[in-house]
Coordinates of C-alpha atoms in Angstrom, one line a residue:
M809 CA 54.5 121.3 99.0
N810 CA 57.8 121.4 101.0
L811 CA 61.2 123.0 101.3
S812 CA 63.0 119.6 100.8
S813 CA 65.4 121.3 98.4
F814 CA 66.7 123.7 101.2
C815 CA 69.0 122.7 104.0
I816 CA 66.9 122.3 107.4
K817 CA 68.9 122.4 110.5
K818 CA 68.4 122.4 114.2
L819 CA 69.3 125.6 115.9
D820 CA 72.1 125.1 118.3
Q821 CA 71.0 127.8 120.8
I822 CA 67.6 129.3 121.6
P823 CA 67.8 133.1 121.2
Q824 CA 67.6 134.8 124.6
K825 CA 64.5 136.8 123.6
L826 CA 62.6 133.5 123.2
L827 CA 63.9 132.0 126.4
E828 CA 62.3 135.0 128.3
L829 CA 58.8 133.7 127.1
K830 CA 56.5 132.0 129.7
K831 CA 56.7 129.0 127.5
P832 CA 60.1 129.1 125.6
P833 CA 60.4 126.6 122.6
E834 CA 62.2 123.4 123.5
A835 CA 63.8 123.3 120.1
L836 CA 63.9 125.3 116.9
F837 CA 64.6 124.3 113.3
Y838 CA 65.6 126.6 110.5
T839 CA 66.4 127.1 106.8
G840 CA 68.3 130.1 105.5
D841 CA 70.5 132.8 106.8
I842 CA 70.8 132.2 110.6
G843 CA 72.9 135.4 110.8
L844 CA 69.7 137.5 110.7
L845 CA 69.0 136.5 114.3
D846 CA 72.0 138.7 115.2
S847 CA 70.1 141.9 114.1
Q848 CA 70.0 144.9 116.4
V849 CA 66.2 145.5 115.8
N850 CA 63.4 143.2 114.9
V851 CA 60.0 144.6 114.0
A852 CA 57.0 142.3 113.8
I853 CA 54.4 143.3 111.2
I854 CA 51.3 141.1 111.5
G855 CA 47.6 141.5 110.7
T856 CA 44.6 140.6 108.8
R857 CA 44.5 138.0 105.9
K858 CA 42.1 140.4 104.0
P859 CA 43.8 143.8 104.1
N860 CA 42.0 146.8 102.4
P861 CA 44.0 148.8 99.7
Y862 CA 45.0 151.4 102.2
T863 CA 46.6 148.7 104.5
K864 CA 48.3 147.0 101.6
A865 CA 49.9 150.1 100.5
L866 CA 51.2 151.3 103.8
T867 CA 52.3 147.8 105.0
S868 CA 54.4 147.6 101.8
T869 CA 56.0 151.0 102.6
L870 CA 56.6 150.2 106.2
A871 CA 58.2 146.9 105.5
K872 CA 60.5 148.6 102.8
E873 CA 61.6 151.5 104.7
L874 CA 62.2 149.7 108.0
S875 CA 64.3 147.1 106.3
K876 CA 66.3 149.8 104.4
C877 CA 67.1 151.1 107.9
G878 CA 68.5 147.8 109.0
A879 CA 65.5 146.3 110.9
N880 CA 64.4 142.7 110.4
I881 CA 60.8 142.3 109.6
I882 CA 59.3 139.4 111.4
S883 CA 55.9 137.8 110.6
G884 CA 54.1 134.5 110.1
G885 CA 54.0 133.9 106.4
A886 CA 50.1 134.2 106.3
L887 CA 48.0 135.5 103.5
G888 CA 47.5 139.3 103.7
V889 CA 49.4 141.6 105.9
D890 CA 52.1 139.0 106.8
I891 CA 53.2 138.0 103.3
I892 CA 53.2 141.6 102.1
A893 CA 55.5 142.4 105.0
H894 CA 57.9 139.6 104.1
Q895 CA 57.8 140.3 100.4
N896 CA 58.7 144.0 100.8
S897 CA 61.5 143.5 103.3
L898 CA 63.5 140.7 101.5
P899 CA 66.2 139.8 102.4
K900 CA 65.8 141.4 105.8
T901 CA 63.0 139.2 106.9
I902 CA 62.3 136.3 109.2
M903 CA 59.3 133.9 108.9
I904 CA 58.0 131.8 111.7
A905 CA 56.1 128.9 110.4
P906 CA 53.0 127.2 112.0
S907 CA 54.2 123.9 110.6
S908 CA 57.4 121.9 110.3
L909 CA 59.7 123.1 107.6
D910 CA 59.1 120.0 105.4
Y911 CA 55.7 121.7 104.5
I912 CA 55.1 125.0 102.9
Y913 CA 52.1 126.8 104.5
P914 CA 50.1 128.4 103.2
S915 CA 50.6 126.9 99.8
A916 CA 49.3 130.0 98.0
N917 CA 52.4 131.9 99.2
A918 CA 54.8 129.1 98.1
H919 CA 56.8 131.2 95.6
I920 CA 57.4 133.9 98.2
I921 CA 58.2 131.4 101.0
K922 CA 60.7 129.7 98.9
E923 CA 62.3 133.1 98.2
I924 CA 62.4 133.7 102.0
A925 CA 64.1 130.3 102.5
Q926 CA 66.6 131.2 99.8
K927 CA 67.5 134.8 100.8
S928 CA 66.3 135.2 104.3
L929 CA 65.3 132.9 107.3
I930 CA 62.4 130.5 108.2
I931 CA 62.1 129.2 111.6
S932 CA 59.8 126.5 113.2
E933 CA 59.6 124.7 116.5
Y934 CA 58.3 121.5 114.8
E935 CA 60.9 119.0 113.5
K936 CA 59.1 117.2 110.8
N937 CA 55.8 115.8 109.5
F938 CA 53.7 118.4 111.4
L939 CA 50.9 120.1 109.6
P940 CA 49.5 123.4 111.1
K941 CA 46.8 122.9 113.9
K942 CA 44.6 125.5 115.5
Y943 CA 46.9 125.8 118.5
S944 CA 50.2 126.0 116.4
F945 CA 49.2 129.4 114.9
L946 CA 49.0 130.8 118.4
Q947 CA 52.2 129.1 119.2
R948 CA 53.8 130.6 116.1
N949 CA 52.5 134.1 117.1
R950 CA 54.1 133.9 120.5
L951 CA 57.5 133.4 118.8
V952 CA 56.8 136.3 116.4
I953 CA 56.1 138.5 119.3
G954 CA 58.9 137.0 121.4
L955 CA 61.6 137.6 118.8
S956 CA 60.3 141.3 118.2
D957 CA 61.4 144.5 119.7
I958 CA 58.5 146.5 118.3
V959 CA 55.1 145.2 117.1
I960 CA 53.0 146.7 114.3
I961 CA 49.4 145.7 113.4
P962 CA 48.4 147.6 110.3
Q963 CA 44.8 146.1 110.4
A964 CA 42.8 143.6 112.5
D965 CA 39.3 142.6 113.3
L966 CA 38.1 142.5 117.0
N967 CA 38.1 138.6 117.4
S968 CA 41.2 137.8 115.4
G969 CA 44.6 136.0 115.9
S970 CA 46.1 139.5 115.5
M971 CA 44.4 140.8 118.5
Q972 CA 45.6 137.8 120.5
S973 CA 49.0 138.8 119.3
A974 CA 48.4 142.3 120.4
K975 CA 47.6 141.0 124.0
M976 CA 50.9 139.0 123.9
A977 CA 52.8 142.1 123.0
L978 CA 51.2 144.0 125.8
D979 CA 52.0 141.2 128.2
C980 CA 55.6 141.3 127.1
N981 CA 55.8 145.0 127.3
K982 CA 56.6 145.3 123.6
P983 CA 55.8 148.7 122.1
L984 CA 52.6 148.3 120.0
Y985 CA 51.8 150.4 117.0
V986 CA 48.8 150.5 114.5
L987 CA 47.6 152.3 111.5
P988 CA 44.6 154.7 112.1
H989 CA 41.5 153.6 110.2
R990 CA 38.1 155.0 109.6
I991 CA 35.1 154.4 111.9
N992 CA 33.8 150.9 111.5
E993 CA 37.0 149.7 109.7
S994 CA 39.8 147.6 111.4
L995 CA 37.7 147.4 114.7
G996 CA 40.4 145.6 116.5
T997 CA 43.2 148.2 116.0
N998 CA 40.8 151.1 116.4
S999 CA 39.8 149.6 119.8
L1000 CA 43.5 149.4 120.9
L1001 CA 43.8 153.2 120.1
Q1002 CA 40.6 154.0 122.0
K1003 CA 42.0 152.2 125.0
N1004 CA 45.4 153.8 124.7
L1005 CA 46.9 150.4 124.3
A1006 CA 48.7 151.1 121.0
K1007 CA 50.0 154.2 119.3
A1008 CA 49.1 155.3 115.8
I1009 CA 51.5 155.7 113.0
Y1010 CA 50.4 158.9 111.3
D1011 CA 53.5 159.4 109.2
I1012 CA 55.7 156.5 108.3
Y1013 CA 58.9 158.5 108.0
D1014 CA 58.4 160.4 111.3
F1015 CA 57.7 157.0 112.9
I1016 CA 60.8 155.5 111.6
A1017 CA 62.9 158.5 112.6
S1018 CA 61.4 158.3 116.1
L1019 CA 62.9 154.7 116.4
K1020 CA 66.4 156.1 115.7
L1021 CA 67.4 153.4 113.5
A1022 CA 70.7 153.7 111.5
T1023 CA 69.1 155.2 108.4
P1024 CA 71.4 155.0 105.2
Q1025 CA 71.7 158.2 103.3
Y1026 CA 69.2 158.2 100.3
D1027 CA 70.7 158.4 96.9
A1028 CA 68.3 159.4 94.2
I1029 CA 70.6 158.4 91.2
L1030 CA 71.6 155.1 92.7
D1031 CA 68.1 154.3 93.6
F1032 CA 66.8 155.2 90.1
C1033 CA 69.6 153.1 88.5
S1034 CA 68.8 150.1 90.7
K1035 CA 65.3 150.0 89.2
N1036 CA 66.0 151.2 85.7
N1037 CA 69.5 150.6 84.4
D1038 CA 69.2 152.1 80.9
F1039 CA 72.0 154.8 80.6
E1040 CA 70.2 157.1 78.3
E1041 CA 67.1 157.3 80.5
A1042 CA 69.2 157.8 83.5
Y1043 CA 71.2 160.6 81.6
L1044 CA 68.0 162.3 80.5
K1045 CA 67.0 162.4 84.1
F1046 CA 70.2 163.4 85.8
G1047 CA 72.4 164.8 83.1
D1048 CA 76.1 165.4 83.9
Q1049 CA 75.6 164.2 87.6
L1050 CA 75.5 160.7 86.1
L1051 CA 78.8 161.3 84.3
E1052 CA 80.3 162.4 87.6
Y1053 CA 79.1 159.2 89.3
E1054 CA 80.9 157.3 86.5
L1055 CA 84.2 159.3 87.1
D1056 CA 83.8 158.9 90.9
G1057 CA 83.6 155.1 90.3
K1058 CA 80.1 154.7 91.8
I1059 CA 78.9 153.3 88.6
K1060 CA 80.1 152.1 85.2
R1061 CA 78.6 151.8 81.7
E1062 CA 78.3 148.5 79.9
N1063 CA 76.4 148.1 76.7
N1064 CA 74.5 151.3 77.4
K1065 CA 73.5 149.8 80.8
V1066 CA 74.3 151.3 84.3
I1067 CA 76.1 149.0 86.6
I1068 CA 76.2 150.1 90.2
L1069 CA 79.6 149.4 91.8

């Protein structure tokens, strides 16, 4: 499977963060919104391909809430933690591919990867006709870490690619965070905690507040209407407050549906 329907271009200039790597990329190719590279804060979320339910739920929340606050979520498009992070941070997400962009890898994530190409950004250092190799996953991981300002590993086994990425993050002096797990679960991230090499995220909202990102003010009415635009249901929940929003020009009513302005 490929991204041939999307425009693939060569990046004119390598981002400064990547030029600071021990082995910077010689060239980069991309499809999607290159403007995402101008973001103030990039957060890498990477981890196991087989996350447990706890990890799935918290990875989803982390990606959603961080992207709401303006951070780009960077990952590698892999099964598990990576693709959960991408999917829940669209359109504020950047995928680094282990193959050239004329291939979609892994094919199991094709529908989400195509959505990333359409709404967000995918980058590769391979021009064309390059299928993933064992070494290209490590090469991809160094770009993920290199572009990031903060690295989060929600779950990882001891001898895994995510733990190699953790070492890269530490070598690059990137702040490293993990989720706390029970004993004998996620042995890799628990070992990072035990050795004081990473900090634990005990409360997602306290963690995000500590990053001092530009958090937009939460609006319960607009949030509800963005997910359920039935005017009668919204009125049952919020009453005359909904009518005030209509008078203030924040919403309008069309065919008994709420349109956010």
